[in-house]
């Protein structure tokens, strides 16, 4: 049996632009909705409306047994949290993971948001730094992808960035992935150093780079809802993600409205639109 190539054609890459923008729009809507007293179900509804407005559908709803547009993970929840009527509280850190399918192609991205709490400035500062380090490590990984010969250089860049900024834990049980016709495809995208080189980085490679970083131990468990992944020690987690395409002229962050220009600028990388 012939093994399916992990590399997309130029025409297929162009078809991935719109679902990426729909995903980006959903996260903008989510960020604009988040606030103290807002429920994660309200954030979910805002994200869905943004995807539908761009002609897409939430691809998370296509996962068997999952009925929401986003995953909403609060505090010690790392990923796959289910939106509920729980109201967000001062000092909460919320990760919102969202995805859209449009024309049969997928986008997938995530952000983390720390809510203000004047009564606990140290907690807010600690969680904001956690989120900032996680986001920065994602951009470090994307920047390395622009120069890499093999995919697993990305994980090296992510880990190196985090290690320079503190004693954080990088989850190893959950990693990034290829993306295209399916939301989760080969190859895996590690957020840490591995011995293998991984696939060659060349035009047509599209991957979701998504570091998940915690304040304490990387040990986690899945809650009784069979979805939510939480830290065993109850310490906070952050999660950032973008879907990124490698093409003949460079890289383009499909799930960023500016193609990743602002996030990549500190690393000396300029993204190039897909022609």
XYZ file of N, CA, C and O in Angstrom, residues 176-260:
340
model
N 2.328 18.521 19.047
C 1.704 19.064 17.851
C 1.563 17.997 16.772
O 1.877 16.826 16.976
N 1.149 18.438 15.578
C 0.757 17.464 14.558
C 0.704 18.098 13.175
O 0.633 19.326 13.042
N 0.695 17.247 12.166
C 0.379 17.709 10.829
C -1.092 18.066 10.739
O -1.905 17.657 11.571
N -1.448 18.848 9.720
C -2.839 19.257 9.548
C -3.113 19.453 8.065
O -2.224 19.866 7.313
N -4.339 19.155 7.660
C -4.716 19.289 6.251
C -6.166 18.919 6.067
O -7.058 19.563 6.600
N -6.403 17.858 5.313
C -7.766 17.350 5.144
C -8.349 16.891 6.485
O -9.553 16.987 6.713
N -7.495 16.390 7.352
C -7.881 16.045 8.718
C -7.235 17.040 9.671
O -6.177 17.600 9.368
N -7.867 17.238 10.824
C -7.295 18.177 11.793
C -6.007 17.630 12.386
O -5.061 18.381 12.643
N -5.964 16.324 12.613
C -4.757 15.703 13.163
C -4.201 14.706 12.160
O -4.829 13.702 11.860
N -3.031 15.008 11.623
C -2.365 14.154 10.648
C -0.921 13.918 11.082
O -0.405 14.581 11.992
N -0.259 12.992 10.412
C 1.186 12.855 10.556
C 1.824 14.097 9.926
O 1.247 14.706 9.014
N 2.995 14.487 10.418
C 3.837 13.868 11.442
C 3.600 14.501 12.811
O 3.052 15.595 12.902
N 4.047 13.831 13.893
C 4.027 14.489 15.203
C 5.029 15.641 15.235
O 6.062 15.598 14.568
N 4.695 16.669 16.011
C 5.585 17.826 16.170
C 5.911 17.938 17.652
O 5.091 18.384 18.458
N 7.124 17.547 18.010
C 7.519 17.520 19.418
C 7.853 18.924 19.924
O 8.324 19.773 19.164
N 7.607 19.145 21.205
C 7.917 20.421 21.854
C 9.177 20.324 22.706
O 9.395 21.149 23.584
N 9.996 19.337 22.419
C 11.191 19.063 23.206
C 12.171 18.292 22.323
O 11.817 17.795 21.248
N 13.415 18.212 22.786
C 14.457 17.540 22.008
C 14.198 16.041 21.917
O 13.840 15.403 22.911
N 14.391 15.500 20.729
C 14.358 14.054 20.525
C 15.572 13.676 19.679
O 16.158 14.511 18.999
N 15.930 12.413 19.715
C 17.136 11.975 18.996
C 16.910 11.915 17.487
O 17.815 12.182 16.697
N 15.706 11.535 17.081
C 15.438 11.410 15.655
C 15.354 12.789 14.989
O 14.958 13.772 15.611
N 15.689 12.847 13.700
C 15.638 14.115 12.970
C 14.214 14.492 12.557
O 13.896 15.675 12.433
N 13.384 13.494 12.317
C 12.043 13.761 11.819
C 12.038 13.986 10.318
O 13.076 13.949 9.654
N 10.858 14.247 9.741
C 10.749 14.429 8.294
C 11.523 15.650 7.810
O 11.785 16.586 8.572
N 11.838 15.646 6.540
C 12.512 16.778 5.916
C 11.557 17.972 5.850
O 10.371 17.822 5.556
N 12.090 19.147 6.151
C 11.298 20.370 6.005
C 11.461 20.860 4.573
O 12.552 21.237 4.151
N 10.366 20.815 3.835
C 10.382 21.271 2.443
C 8.983 21.747 2.064
O 8.020 21.520 2.804
N 8.852 22.428 0.927
C 7.551 22.968 0.544
C 6.449 21.911 0.569
O 6.641 20.777 0.117
N 5.305 22.320 1.136
C 4.166 21.417 1.241
C 3.935 20.892 2.638
O 2.881 20.323 2.927
N 4.901 21.092 3.539
C 4.736 20.649 4.925
C 3.837 21.653 5.663
O 4.077 22.854 5.635
N 2.789 21.142 6.316
C 1.904 21.987 7.119
C 1.749 21.333 8.482
O 1.319 20.182 8.587
N 2.106 22.080 9.534
C 2.089 21.513 10.884
C 1.480 22.490 11.874
O 1.519 23.708 11.689
N 0.904 21.921 12.928
C 0.412 22.701 14.055
C 1.445 22.592 15.178
O 1.695 21.499 15.694
N 2.041 23.711 15.517
C 3.060 23.774 16.573
C 2.360 24.273 17.832
O 1.787 25.364 17.839
N 2.378 23.457 18.915
C 1.558 23.806 20.086
C 2.191 23.390 21.413
O 1.832 22.371 21.996
N 3.123 24.188 21.920
C 3.681 23.887 23.241
C 2.640 24.002 24.351
O 1.794 24.895 24.347
N 2.699 23.055 25.281
C 1.876 23.051 26.494
C 2.835 23.048 27.673
O 3.621 22.111 27.828
N 2.791 24.100 28.485
C 3.803 24.341 29.499
C 3.118 24.527 30.856
O 2.051 25.143 30.940
N 3.731 23.994 31.908
C 3.131 24.031 33.247
C 4.107 24.630 34.254
O 5.327 24.621 34.045
N 3.539 25.130 35.355
C 4.365 25.721 36.406
C 5.081 24.661 37.232
O 6.108 24.947 37.850
N 4.526 23.445 37.281
C 5.096 22.406 38.131
C 5.415 21.137 37.371
O 6.074 21.158 36.327
N 4.911 20.018 37.897
C 5.185 18.704 37.305
C 4.427 18.519 35.992
O 3.313 19.024 35.828
N 5.019 17.749 35.073
C 4.362 17.472 33.797
C 3.392 16.300 33.891
O 2.757 15.931 32.898
N 3.235 15.715 35.076
C 2.307 14.596 35.238
C 0.867 15.109 35.164
O 0.503 16.074 35.840
N 0.065 14.448 34.342
C -1.325 14.859 34.149
C -2.256 13.657 34.223
O -1.813 12.502 34.199
N -3.548 13.946 34.276
C -4.569 12.904 34.226
C -5.753 13.422 33.429
O -5.932 14.635 33.281
N -6.550 12.500 32.902
C -7.774 12.861 32.198
C -8.934 12.741 33.176
O -9.103 11.717 33.839
N -9.721 13.795 33.278
C -10.822 13.811 34.233
C -11.960 12.871 33.810
O -11.958 12.325 32.708
N -12.934 12.748 34.685
C -14.027 11.789 34.466
C -14.870 12.113 33.238
O -15.617 11.263 32.752
N -14.761 13.358 32.718
C -15.511 13.685 31.501
C -14.886 13.068 30.247
O -15.413 13.204 29.148
N -13.728 12.388 30.434
C -13.000 11.704 29.354
C -12.356 12.654 28.355
O -11.879 12.218 27.297
N -12.307 13.944 28.665
C -11.691 14.923 27.775
C -10.625 15.762 28.475
O -9.492 15.831 28.022
N -11.022 16.396 29.582
C -10.168 17.417 30.200
C -8.881 16.824 30.762
O -8.915 15.921 31.599
N -7.747 17.371 30.311
C -6.434 16.977 30.819
C -6.008 18.012 31.859
O -5.941 19.211 31.563
N -5.724 17.557 33.094
C -5.359 18.461 34.184
C -4.051 18.022 34.824
O -3.696 16.836 34.792
N -3.347 18.980 35.409
C -2.091 18.654 36.086
C -2.388 17.905 37.382
O -3.347 18.216 38.092
N -1.546 16.936 37.707
C -1.724 16.175 38.949
C -1.514 17.052 40.177
O -2.170 16.857 41.205
N -0.599 18.025 40.084
C -0.277 18.846 41.257
C -1.175 20.083 41.393
O -1.034 20.858 42.336
N -2.089 20.259 40.436
C -3.020 21.372 40.517
C -2.448 22.722 40.140
O -3.129 23.743 40.283
N -1.206 22.742 39.636
C -0.602 24.011 39.240
C -1.014 24.387 37.819
O -1.400 23.538 37.019
N -0.902 25.668 37.517
C -1.439 26.214 36.279
C -0.667 25.768 35.040
O 0.518 25.415 35.101
N -1.373 25.841 33.892
C -0.811 25.468 32.594
C -1.142 26.540 31.566
O -2.104 27.302 31.725
N -0.340 26.600 30.502
C -0.620 27.482 29.365
C -0.449 26.694 28.075
O 0.299 25.712 28.025
N -1.128 27.143 27.019
C -1.140 26.435 25.739
C -1.275 27.470 24.628
O -2.183 28.300 24.648
N -0.359 27.432 23.690
C -0.417 28.288 22.501
C -0.207 27.426 21.269
O 0.574 26.455 21.311
N -0.861 27.793 20.164
C -0.769 26.968 18.952
C -1.022 27.800 17.703
O -1.869 28.681 17.691
N -0.279 27.476 16.644
C -0.554 27.993 15.298
C -0.342 26.878 14.272
O 0.492 25.986 14.469
N -1.112 26.965 13.180
C -0.906 26.092 12.028
C -0.027 26.840 11.030
O -0.326 27.992 10.680
N 1.041 26.192 10.571
C 2.065 26.858 9.769
C 2.346 26.072 8.494
O 2.513 24.846 8.540
N 2.409 26.777 7.376
C 2.700 26.141 6.084
C 4.099 26.514 5.611
O 4.512 27.677 5.686
N 4.811 25.517 5.125
C 6.089 25.730 4.446
C 5.807 25.697 2.944
O 5.181 24.748 2.449
N 6.251 26.725 2.215
C 6.023 26.750 0.764
C 7.297 27.194 0.057
O 8.330 27.417 0.706
N 7.235 27.304 -1.256
C 8.471 27.500 -2.024
C 9.154 28.829 -1.721
O 10.374 28.963 -1.914
N 8.398 29.798 -1.209
C 8.972 31.109 -0.930
C 9.250 31.366 0.548
O 9.714 32.451 0.910
N 8.942 30.389 1.418
C 9.187 30.591 2.852
C 8.139 29.915 3.699
O 7.670 28.826 3.381
N 7.748 30.573 4.787
C 6.683 30.037 5.641
C 5.574 31.070 5.777
O 5.794 32.272 5.597
N 4.381 30.573 6.132
C 3.236 31.434 6.374
C 2.429 30.826 7.503
O 2.086 29.644 7.459
N 2.148 31.646 8.537
C 1.344 31.169 9.659
C -0.120 31.317 9.255
O -0.662 32.427 9.222
N -0.755 30.203 8.954
C -2.100 30.204 8.392
C -3.139 30.744 9.361
O -4.145 31.324 8.935
N -2.910 30.557 10.663
C -3.905 30.927 11.669
C -3.590 32.267 12.337
O -4.142 32.578 13.394
N -2.720 33.057 11.737
C -2.445 34.422 12.202
C -2.891 35.391 11.119
O -2.600 35.190 9.937
N -3.603 36.428 11.513
C -4.131 37.374 10.517
C -3.027 38.030 9.696
O -3.231 38.361 8.531
N -1.848 38.200 10.305
C -0.725 38.825 9.601
C 0.276 37.803 9.087
O 1.396 38.165 8.700
N -0.119 36.526 9.080
C 0.788 35.479 8.618
C 1.928 35.182 9.576
O 2.836 34.423 9.252
N 1.860 35.804 10.762
C 2.904 35.582 11.760
C 3.966 36.661 11.795
O 4.966 36.526 12.506
